[in-house]
Amino acid sequence: MVFVEQGGSTMGEEPAGVELLLTFFLMAAIPTVVGGAVILSLVGLTMWATAPLRRRRRANSEDGRVPSGGSCEY
């Protein structure tokens, strides 16, 4: 049986402090960006979906009428 001798270390060298910080930053940035995009999309879709309702309420309040569900008392 022939054994092949391997030169050098089989393990990679440990990352430096800057490399660790960069890795942690990237690991934190990806969920932050994706989560932020999801939240902004949901807020935008909500604003878009409720725009007709807001327009209707604004038009009713400008006519001097009380919007449905509201009251005249302050």
PDB file of C-alpha atoms in Angstrom:
ATOM      1  CA  MET A   1       0.000   0.000   0.000  1.00  0.00           C
ATOM      2  CA  VAL A   2       1.360   3.389  -0.989  1.00  0.00           C
ATOM      3  CA  PHE A   3       0.719   6.426   1.168  1.00  0.00           C
ATOM      4  CA  VAL A   4       0.825   9.834  -0.408  1.00  0.00           C
ATOM      5  CA  GLU A   5       2.254  12.383   1.909  1.00  0.00           C
ATOM      6  CA  GLN A   6       0.365  15.635   2.008  1.00  0.00           C
ATOM      7  CA  GLY A   7       2.390  18.754   2.454  1.00  0.00           C
ATOM      8  CA  GLY A   8       1.216  21.700   4.510  1.00  0.00           C
ATOM      9  CA  SER A   9      -1.797  22.090   6.702  1.00  0.00           C
ATOM     10  CA  THR A  10      -5.094  20.516   5.734  1.00  0.00           C
ATOM     11  CA  MET A  11      -7.077  23.218   7.538  1.00  0.00           C
ATOM     12  CA  GLY A  12      -7.558  26.668   6.126  1.00  0.00           C
ATOM     13  CA  GLU A  13      -6.139  29.595   7.983  1.00  0.00           C
ATOM     14  CA  GLU A  14      -8.358  31.440  10.438  1.00  0.00           C
ATOM     15  CA  PRO A  15      -9.989  34.607   9.129  1.00  0.00           C
ATOM     16  CA  ALA A  16      -8.635  37.920  10.349  1.00  0.00           C
ATOM     17  CA  GLY A  17     -10.744  40.302  12.432  1.00  0.00           C
ATOM     18  CA  VAL A  18     -11.652  42.430   9.417  1.00  0.00           C
ATOM     19  CA  GLU A  19     -12.766  39.361   7.465  1.00  0.00           C
ATOM     20  CA  LEU A  20     -14.929  38.241  10.395  1.00  0.00           C
ATOM     21  CA  LEU A  21     -16.551  41.677  10.663  1.00  0.00           C
ATOM     22  CA  LEU A  22     -17.207  41.732   6.923  1.00  0.00           C
ATOM     23  CA  THR A  23     -18.735  38.253   7.069  1.00  0.00           C
ATOM     24  CA  PHE A  24     -20.989  39.193   9.989  1.00  0.00           C
ATOM     25  CA  PHE A  25     -21.977  42.434   8.229  1.00  0.00           C
ATOM     26  CA  LEU A  26     -22.965  40.547   5.086  1.00  0.00           C
ATOM     27  CA  MET A  27     -24.853  37.940   7.097  1.00  0.00           C
ATOM     28  CA  ALA A  28     -26.825  40.713   8.813  1.00  0.00           C
ATOM     29  CA  ALA A  29     -27.291  42.867   5.699  1.00  0.00           C
ATOM     30  CA  ILE A  30     -28.993  40.239   3.550  1.00  0.00           C
ATOM     31  CA  PRO A  31     -31.975  39.580   5.903  1.00  0.00           C
ATOM     32  CA  THR A  32     -32.207  43.319   6.630  1.00  0.00           C
ATOM     33  CA  VAL A  33     -32.445  44.219   2.949  1.00  0.00           C
ATOM     34  CA  VAL A  34     -34.878  41.421   2.149  1.00  0.00           C
ATOM     35  CA  GLY A  35     -37.012  42.127   5.221  1.00  0.00           C
ATOM     36  CA  GLY A  36     -37.008  45.849   4.506  1.00  0.00           C
ATOM     37  CA  ALA A  37     -38.141  45.235   0.940  1.00  0.00           C
ATOM     38  CA  VAL A  38     -40.966  43.005   2.165  1.00  0.00           C
ATOM     39  CA  ILE A  39     -42.118  45.571   4.725  1.00  0.00           C
ATOM     40  CA  LEU A  40     -41.990  48.435   2.229  1.00  0.00           C
ATOM     41  CA  SER A  41     -43.901  46.351  -0.304  1.00  0.00           C
ATOM     42  CA  LEU A  42     -46.617  45.541   2.237  1.00  0.00           C
ATOM     43  CA  VAL A  43     -46.918  49.192   3.278  1.00  0.00           C
ATOM     44  CA  GLY A  44     -47.079  50.298  -0.355  1.00  0.00           C
ATOM     45  CA  LEU A  45     -49.696  47.699  -1.243  1.00  0.00           C
ATOM     46  CA  THR A  46     -51.766  48.689   1.789  1.00  0.00           C
ATOM     47  CA  MET A  47     -51.619  52.370   0.818  1.00  0.00           C
ATOM     48  CA  TRP A  48     -52.538  51.527  -2.762  1.00  0.00           C
ATOM     49  CA  ALA A  49     -55.430  49.284  -1.741  1.00  0.00           C
ATOM     50  CA  THR A  50     -56.909  51.799   0.729  1.00  0.00           C
ATOM     51  CA  ALA A  51     -56.474  54.899  -1.492  1.00  0.00           C
ATOM     52  CA  PRO A  52     -60.063  54.806  -2.863  1.00  0.00           C
ATOM     53  CA  LEU A  53     -61.431  54.590   0.677  1.00  0.00           C
ATOM     54  CA  ARG A  54     -59.327  57.563   1.795  1.00  0.00           C
ATOM     55  CA  ARG A  55     -60.459  59.565  -1.270  1.00  0.00           C
ATOM     56  CA  ARG A  56     -64.092  58.772  -0.520  1.00  0.00           C
ATOM     57  CA  ARG A  57     -63.732  59.827   3.120  1.00  0.00           C
ATOM     58  CA  ARG A  58     -61.953  63.053   2.145  1.00  0.00           C
ATOM     59  CA  ALA A  59     -64.679  63.927  -0.386  1.00  0.00           C
ATOM     60  CA  ASN A  60     -67.418  63.298   2.185  1.00  0.00           C
ATOM     61  CA  SER A  61     -65.723  65.439   4.836  1.00  0.00           C
ATOM     62  CA  GLU A  62     -65.255  68.328   2.360  1.00  0.00           C
ATOM     63  CA  ASP A  63     -69.023  68.250   1.625  1.00  0.00           C
ATOM     64  CA  GLY A  64     -69.709  68.992   5.265  1.00  0.00           C
ATOM     65  CA  ARG A  65     -71.119  65.568   5.885  1.00  0.00           C
ATOM     66  CA  VAL A  66     -69.780  63.331   8.590  1.00  0.00           C
ATOM     67  CA  PRO A  67     -68.030  60.220   7.223  1.00  0.00           C
ATOM     68  CA  SER A  68     -69.743  56.970   8.047  1.00  0.00           C
ATOM     69  CA  GLY A  69     -68.731  55.631  11.416  1.00  0.00           C
ATOM     70  CA  GLY A  70     -67.669  59.067  12.637  1.00  0.00           C
ATOM     71  CA  SER A  71     -69.319  61.529  14.967  1.00  0.00           C
ATOM     72  CA  CYS A  72     -69.750  65.302  15.064  1.00  0.00           C
ATOM     73  CA  GLU A  73     -68.652  65.587  18.677  1.00  0.00           C
ATOM     74  CA  TYR A  74     -65.041  66.293  19.573  1.00  0.00           C
TER      75      TYR A  74
END
